[in-house]
Tab-separated table of C-alpha atoms in Angstrom:
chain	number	residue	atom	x	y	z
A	1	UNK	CA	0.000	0.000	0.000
A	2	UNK	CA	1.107	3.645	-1.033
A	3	UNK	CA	-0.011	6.837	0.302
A	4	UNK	CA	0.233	10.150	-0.994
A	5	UNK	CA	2.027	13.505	0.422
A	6	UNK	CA	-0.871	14.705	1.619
A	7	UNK	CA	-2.100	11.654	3.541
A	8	UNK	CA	1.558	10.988	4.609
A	9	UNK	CA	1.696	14.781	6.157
A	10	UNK	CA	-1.527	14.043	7.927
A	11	UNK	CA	0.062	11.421	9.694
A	12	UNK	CA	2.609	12.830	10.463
A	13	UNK	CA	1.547	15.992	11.741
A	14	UNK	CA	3.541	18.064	9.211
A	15	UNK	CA	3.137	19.840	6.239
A	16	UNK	CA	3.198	19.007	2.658
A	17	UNK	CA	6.221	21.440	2.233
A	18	UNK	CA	8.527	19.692	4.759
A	19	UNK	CA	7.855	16.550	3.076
A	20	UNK	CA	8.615	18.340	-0.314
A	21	UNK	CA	11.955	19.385	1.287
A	22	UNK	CA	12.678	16.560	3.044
A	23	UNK	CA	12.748	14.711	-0.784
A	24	UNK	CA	14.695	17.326	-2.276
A	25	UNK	CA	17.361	17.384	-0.097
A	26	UNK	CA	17.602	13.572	-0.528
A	27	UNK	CA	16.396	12.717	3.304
A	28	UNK	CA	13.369	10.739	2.541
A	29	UNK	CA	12.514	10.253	-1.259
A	30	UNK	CA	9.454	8.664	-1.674
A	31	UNK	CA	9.650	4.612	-3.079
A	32	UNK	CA	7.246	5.557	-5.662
A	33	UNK	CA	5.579	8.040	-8.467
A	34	UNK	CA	2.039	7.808	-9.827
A	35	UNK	CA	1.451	8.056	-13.741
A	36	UNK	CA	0.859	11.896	-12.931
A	37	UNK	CA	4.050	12.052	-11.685
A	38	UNK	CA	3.062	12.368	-7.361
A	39	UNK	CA	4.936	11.137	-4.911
A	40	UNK	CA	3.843	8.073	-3.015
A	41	UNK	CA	5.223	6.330	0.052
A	42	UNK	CA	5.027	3.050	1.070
A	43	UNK	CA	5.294	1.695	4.662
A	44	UNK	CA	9.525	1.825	4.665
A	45	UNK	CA	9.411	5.236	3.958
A	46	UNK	CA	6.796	6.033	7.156
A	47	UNK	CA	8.983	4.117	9.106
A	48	UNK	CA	12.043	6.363	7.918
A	49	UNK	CA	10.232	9.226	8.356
A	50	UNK	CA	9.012	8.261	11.850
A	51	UNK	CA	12.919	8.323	12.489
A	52	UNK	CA	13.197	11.314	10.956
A	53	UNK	CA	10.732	13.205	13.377
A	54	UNK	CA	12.341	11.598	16.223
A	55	UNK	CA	15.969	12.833	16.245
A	56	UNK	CA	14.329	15.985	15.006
A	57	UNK	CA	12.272	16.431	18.142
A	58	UNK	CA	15.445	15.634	20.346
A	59	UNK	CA	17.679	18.180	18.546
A	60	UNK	CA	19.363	16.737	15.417
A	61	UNK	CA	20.051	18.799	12.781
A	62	UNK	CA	18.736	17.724	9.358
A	63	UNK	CA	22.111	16.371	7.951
A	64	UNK	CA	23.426	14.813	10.998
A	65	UNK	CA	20.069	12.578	11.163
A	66	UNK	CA	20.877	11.516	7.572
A	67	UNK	CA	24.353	10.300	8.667
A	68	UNK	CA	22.502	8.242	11.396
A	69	UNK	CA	20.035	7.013	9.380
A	70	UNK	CA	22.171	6.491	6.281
A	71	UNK	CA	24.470	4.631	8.102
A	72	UNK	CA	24.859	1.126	6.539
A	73	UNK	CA	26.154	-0.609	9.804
A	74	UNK	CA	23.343	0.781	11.995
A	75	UNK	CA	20.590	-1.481	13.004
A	76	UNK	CA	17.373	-0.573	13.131
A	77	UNK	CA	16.435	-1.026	16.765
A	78	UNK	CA	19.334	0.511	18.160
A	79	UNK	CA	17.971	3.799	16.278
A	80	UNK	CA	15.111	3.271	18.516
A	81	UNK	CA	16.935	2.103	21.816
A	82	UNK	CA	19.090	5.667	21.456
A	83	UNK	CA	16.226	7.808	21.017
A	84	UNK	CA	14.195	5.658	23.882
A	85	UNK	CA	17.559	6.668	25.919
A	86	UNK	CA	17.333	10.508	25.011
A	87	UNK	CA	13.750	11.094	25.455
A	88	UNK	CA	13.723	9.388	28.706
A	89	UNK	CA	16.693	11.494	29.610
A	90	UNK	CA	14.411	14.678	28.882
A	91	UNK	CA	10.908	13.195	29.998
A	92	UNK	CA	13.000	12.880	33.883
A	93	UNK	CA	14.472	16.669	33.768
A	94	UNK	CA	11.530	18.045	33.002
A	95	UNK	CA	8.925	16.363	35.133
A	96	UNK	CA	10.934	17.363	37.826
A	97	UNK	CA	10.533	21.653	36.779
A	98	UNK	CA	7.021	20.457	36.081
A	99	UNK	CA	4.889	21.846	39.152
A	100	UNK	CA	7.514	24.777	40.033
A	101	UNK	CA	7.303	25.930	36.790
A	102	UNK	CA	3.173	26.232	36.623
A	103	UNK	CA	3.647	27.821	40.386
A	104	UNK	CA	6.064	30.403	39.513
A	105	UNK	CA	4.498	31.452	36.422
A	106	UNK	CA	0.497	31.362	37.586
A	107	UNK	CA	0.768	35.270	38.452
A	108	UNK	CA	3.339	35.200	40.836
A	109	UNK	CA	6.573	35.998	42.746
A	110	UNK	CA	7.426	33.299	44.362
A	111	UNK	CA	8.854	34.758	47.875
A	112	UNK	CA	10.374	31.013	48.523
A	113	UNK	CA	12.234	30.920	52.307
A	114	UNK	CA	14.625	28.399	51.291
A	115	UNK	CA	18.076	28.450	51.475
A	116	UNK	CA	20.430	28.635	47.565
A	117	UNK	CA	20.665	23.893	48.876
A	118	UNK	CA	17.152	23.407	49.445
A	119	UNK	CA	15.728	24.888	46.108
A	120	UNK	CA	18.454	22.715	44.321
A	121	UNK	CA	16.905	19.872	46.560
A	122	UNK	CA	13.112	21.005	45.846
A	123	UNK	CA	12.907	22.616	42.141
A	124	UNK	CA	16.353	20.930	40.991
A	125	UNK	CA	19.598	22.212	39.549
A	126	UNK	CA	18.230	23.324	36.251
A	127	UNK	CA	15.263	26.134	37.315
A	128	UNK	CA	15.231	28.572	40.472
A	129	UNK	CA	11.454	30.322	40.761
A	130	UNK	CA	13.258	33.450	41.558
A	131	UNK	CA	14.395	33.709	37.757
A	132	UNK	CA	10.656	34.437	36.782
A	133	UNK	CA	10.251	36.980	39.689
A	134	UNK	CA	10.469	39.915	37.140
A	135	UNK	CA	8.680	38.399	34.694
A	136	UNK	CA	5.666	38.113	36.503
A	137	UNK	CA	5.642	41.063	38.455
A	138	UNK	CA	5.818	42.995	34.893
A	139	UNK	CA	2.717	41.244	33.863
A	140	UNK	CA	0.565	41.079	36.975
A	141	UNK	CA	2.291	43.304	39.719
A	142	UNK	CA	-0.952	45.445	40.144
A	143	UNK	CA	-3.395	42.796	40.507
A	144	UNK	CA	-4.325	41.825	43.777
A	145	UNK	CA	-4.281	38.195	42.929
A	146	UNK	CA	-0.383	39.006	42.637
A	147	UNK	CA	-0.237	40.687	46.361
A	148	UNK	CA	-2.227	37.812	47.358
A	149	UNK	CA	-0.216	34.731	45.992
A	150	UNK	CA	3.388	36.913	46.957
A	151	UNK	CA	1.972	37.168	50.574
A	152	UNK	CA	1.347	33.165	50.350
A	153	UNK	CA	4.367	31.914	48.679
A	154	UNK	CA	6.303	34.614	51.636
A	155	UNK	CA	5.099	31.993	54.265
A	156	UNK	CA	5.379	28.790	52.905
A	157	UNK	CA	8.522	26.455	54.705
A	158	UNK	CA	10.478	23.661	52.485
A	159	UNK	CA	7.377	21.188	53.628
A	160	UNK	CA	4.974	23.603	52.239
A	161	UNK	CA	6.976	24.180	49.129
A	162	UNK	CA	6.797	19.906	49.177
A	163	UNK	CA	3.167	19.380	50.054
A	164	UNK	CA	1.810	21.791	47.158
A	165	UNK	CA	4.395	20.226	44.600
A	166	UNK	CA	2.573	16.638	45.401
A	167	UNK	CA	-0.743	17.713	45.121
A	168	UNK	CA	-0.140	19.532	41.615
A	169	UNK	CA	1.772	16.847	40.433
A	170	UNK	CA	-1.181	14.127	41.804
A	171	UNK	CA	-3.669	16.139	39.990
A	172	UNK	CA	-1.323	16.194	36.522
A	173	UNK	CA	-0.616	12.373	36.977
A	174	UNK	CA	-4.682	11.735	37.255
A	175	UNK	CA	-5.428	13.761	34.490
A	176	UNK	CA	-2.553	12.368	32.302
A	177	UNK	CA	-4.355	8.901	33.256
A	178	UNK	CA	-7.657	9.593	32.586
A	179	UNK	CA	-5.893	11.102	29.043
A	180	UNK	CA	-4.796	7.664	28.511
A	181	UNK	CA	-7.688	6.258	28.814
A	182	UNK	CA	-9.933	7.887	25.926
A	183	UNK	CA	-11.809	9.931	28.261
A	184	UNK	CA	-12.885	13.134	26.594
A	185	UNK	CA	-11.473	16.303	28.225
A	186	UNK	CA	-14.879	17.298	28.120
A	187	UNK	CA	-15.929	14.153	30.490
A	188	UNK	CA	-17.210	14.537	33.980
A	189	UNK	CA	-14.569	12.854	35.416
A	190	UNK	CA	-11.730	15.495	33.401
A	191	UNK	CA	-14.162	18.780	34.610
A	192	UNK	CA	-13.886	17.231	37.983
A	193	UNK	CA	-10.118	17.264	37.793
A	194	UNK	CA	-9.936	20.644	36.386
A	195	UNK	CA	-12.037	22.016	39.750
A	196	UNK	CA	-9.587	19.978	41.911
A	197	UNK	CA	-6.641	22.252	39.887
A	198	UNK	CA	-8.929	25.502	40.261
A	199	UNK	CA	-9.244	24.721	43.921
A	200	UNK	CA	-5.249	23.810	44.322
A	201	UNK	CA	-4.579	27.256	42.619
A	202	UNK	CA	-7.514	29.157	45.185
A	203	UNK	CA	-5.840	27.616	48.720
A	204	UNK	CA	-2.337	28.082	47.834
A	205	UNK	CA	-1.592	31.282	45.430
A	206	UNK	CA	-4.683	33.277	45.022
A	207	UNK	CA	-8.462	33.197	44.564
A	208	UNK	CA	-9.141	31.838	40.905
A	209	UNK	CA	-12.539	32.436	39.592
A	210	UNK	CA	-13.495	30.691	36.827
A	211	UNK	CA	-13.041	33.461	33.780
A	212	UNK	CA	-9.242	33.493	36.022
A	213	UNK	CA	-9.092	29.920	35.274
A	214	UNK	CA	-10.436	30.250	31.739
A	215	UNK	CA	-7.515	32.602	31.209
A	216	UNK	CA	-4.698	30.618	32.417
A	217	UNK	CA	-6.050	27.447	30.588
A	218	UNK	CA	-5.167	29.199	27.521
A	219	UNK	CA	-1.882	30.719	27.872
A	220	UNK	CA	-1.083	26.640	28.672
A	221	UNK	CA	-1.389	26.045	24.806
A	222	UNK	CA	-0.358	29.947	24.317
A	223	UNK	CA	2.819	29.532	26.217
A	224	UNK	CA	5.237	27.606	24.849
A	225	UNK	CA	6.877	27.118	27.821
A	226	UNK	CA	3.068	25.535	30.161
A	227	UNK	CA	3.250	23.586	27.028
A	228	UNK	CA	6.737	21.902	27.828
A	229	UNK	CA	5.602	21.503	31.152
A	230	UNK	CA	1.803	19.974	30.803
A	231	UNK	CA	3.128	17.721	27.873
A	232	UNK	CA	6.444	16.396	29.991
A	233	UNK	CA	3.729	14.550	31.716
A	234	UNK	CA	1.941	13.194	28.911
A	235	UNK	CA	2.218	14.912	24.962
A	236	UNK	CA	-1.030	16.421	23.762
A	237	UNK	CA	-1.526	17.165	28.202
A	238	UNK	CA	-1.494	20.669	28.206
A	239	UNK	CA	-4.640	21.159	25.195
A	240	UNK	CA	-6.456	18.432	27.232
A	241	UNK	CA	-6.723	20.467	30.317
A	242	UNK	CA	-7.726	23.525	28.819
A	243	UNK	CA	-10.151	21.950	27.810
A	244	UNK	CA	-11.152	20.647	30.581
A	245	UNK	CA	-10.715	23.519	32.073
A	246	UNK	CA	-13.079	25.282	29.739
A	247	UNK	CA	-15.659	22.919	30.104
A	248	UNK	CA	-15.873	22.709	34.024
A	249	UNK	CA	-16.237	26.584	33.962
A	250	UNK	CA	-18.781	26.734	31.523
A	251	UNK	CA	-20.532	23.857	33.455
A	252	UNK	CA	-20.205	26.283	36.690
A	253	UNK	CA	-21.221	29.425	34.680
C-alpha cells in the first residue's frame, strides 16, 4: 500500500512542504511516483520518516540525522533504543521543573524561604522560581491576585513548598491517566479534575474564579513554555486540560 504527500503529512503531523523538502534534499525520497508524476510512500518510507521526526524532536540537525540514518552498519532497533535513551533522559528533567514551573508562572513571585541547597533539593539544579520573579511582576504586579499569591508563597517552609508540589503533580498524573484512557477532556470525570486544579490554585496562590481559570487554561497552549511543562507529563496534556478547564467553567457558569 502507497499513500500520498498529503495523507503521509496528515500522519505525520507536518506539512506538505517539509515533506517536499525533506525529498529534495535527498532525506526521505518517496519509493514511488504515480502516472501523474506524485509522490507516493510506502510503509519503509513512514517508518524512515518516523525516524526522521524523532531525532528531530530531540535536537538533530537535518544532515546529521541523515548520517545516522544512512548509516549502513546501523541497526534498526538501536535507532530506537538511542532515542528511547534521550527522550527518557528529557521526559525525567523536566517532570521534575514540572509543578515549580506552573507555580512560579500562575501570576506570581514566588517569595520562597529556602536556602540557595534546598531549592536545588526542591525545584532541581536546572530552574530557580526566583528567575521568573520579574517576569511576573511585569505582567501582573498590580493585581491583587499578585499581592495575594506573593503574601502566600512569603510563608510557605520547604514542607509547604513539598506538600503543594505533590498535590499539583497528583492532579497532573490523574489527568494524564484519565488522558490515557480515551476519556474526553470534556468528560465529567476530566471537569472534575480541572475544579480539583482551580481549587489547588484558590488555597495556595490566590483566589481563581473561573473566567481566572479560563484565562490561564489558555496561555497553557499559548505559552510555549506551560506547554513543555503539561506535555512532559503526557504529549497532547497541556490542550487536554484547557479543555477541561473550559468545560468545568462553563458547566459552573
Amino acid at each position: 500500500m502507497s499513500y500520498s504527500v498529503g495523507q503521509t503529512a496528515g500522519f505525520a503531523g507536518i506539512t506538505v512542504r517539509t515533506l517536499h523538502h525533506y525529498d529534495e534534499i535527498g532525506l526521505l525520497c518517496p519509493s514511488a511516483r504515480s502516472r501523474a508524476g506524485h509522490r507516493r510512500y510506502d510503509d519503509a518510507d513512514l517508518d524512515r520518516l518516523q525516524q526522521i521526526l524523532f531525532y528531530r524532536e530531540l535536537g538533530f540537525p537535518l544532515d546529521e540525522v541523515a548520517v545516522l540514518l544512512d548509516d549502513p552498519d546501523a541497526d534498526p532497533q538501536e535507532h530506537l533504543r538511542r532515542q528511547h535513551r534521550l527522550l527518557t533522559t528529557r521526559i525525567e528533567r523536566l517532570q521534575k521543573m514540572a509543578a515549580a514551573v506552573e507555580h512560579a508562572m500562575e501570576a506570581r513571585k514566588m517569595g520562597i524561604n529556602l536556602t540557595p541547597e534546598e531549592k536545588f533539593e526542591l525545584f532541581g539544579g536546572n530552574f530557580d522560581p526566583d528567575d521568573y520573579a520579574e517576569e511576573a511582576e511585569q505582567r501582573w504586579g498590580g493585581t491583587e491576585a499578585y499581592r495575594e499569591s506573593q503574601r502566600k508563597a512569603a510563608s510557605y517552609t520547604k514542607d509547604d513548598w513539598l506538600r503543594i508540589k505533590a498535590e499539583a503533580d497528583s492532579i497532573n498524573a490523574r489527568l494524564a491517566a484519565l488522558m490515557e484512557s480515551g476519556a474526553e477532556p470534556r468528560s465529567v470525570e476530566a471537569m472534575d479534575l480541572a475544579e480539583e486544579h482551580r481549587q489547588h490554585i484558590s488555597r495556595f496562590s490566590y483566589d481563581c474564579g473561573y473566567e481566572i481559570h479560563r484565562g490561564l487554561a489558555e496561555m497553557y497552549v499559548a505559552d510555549e513554555r506551560f506547554t513543555a511543562t503539561y506535555d512532559a507529563v503526557r504529549p497532547g496534556l497541556a490542550a487536554y486540560i484547557r479543555e477541561a478547564i473550559l468545560a468545568n467553567a462553563d458547566r459552573m457558569a
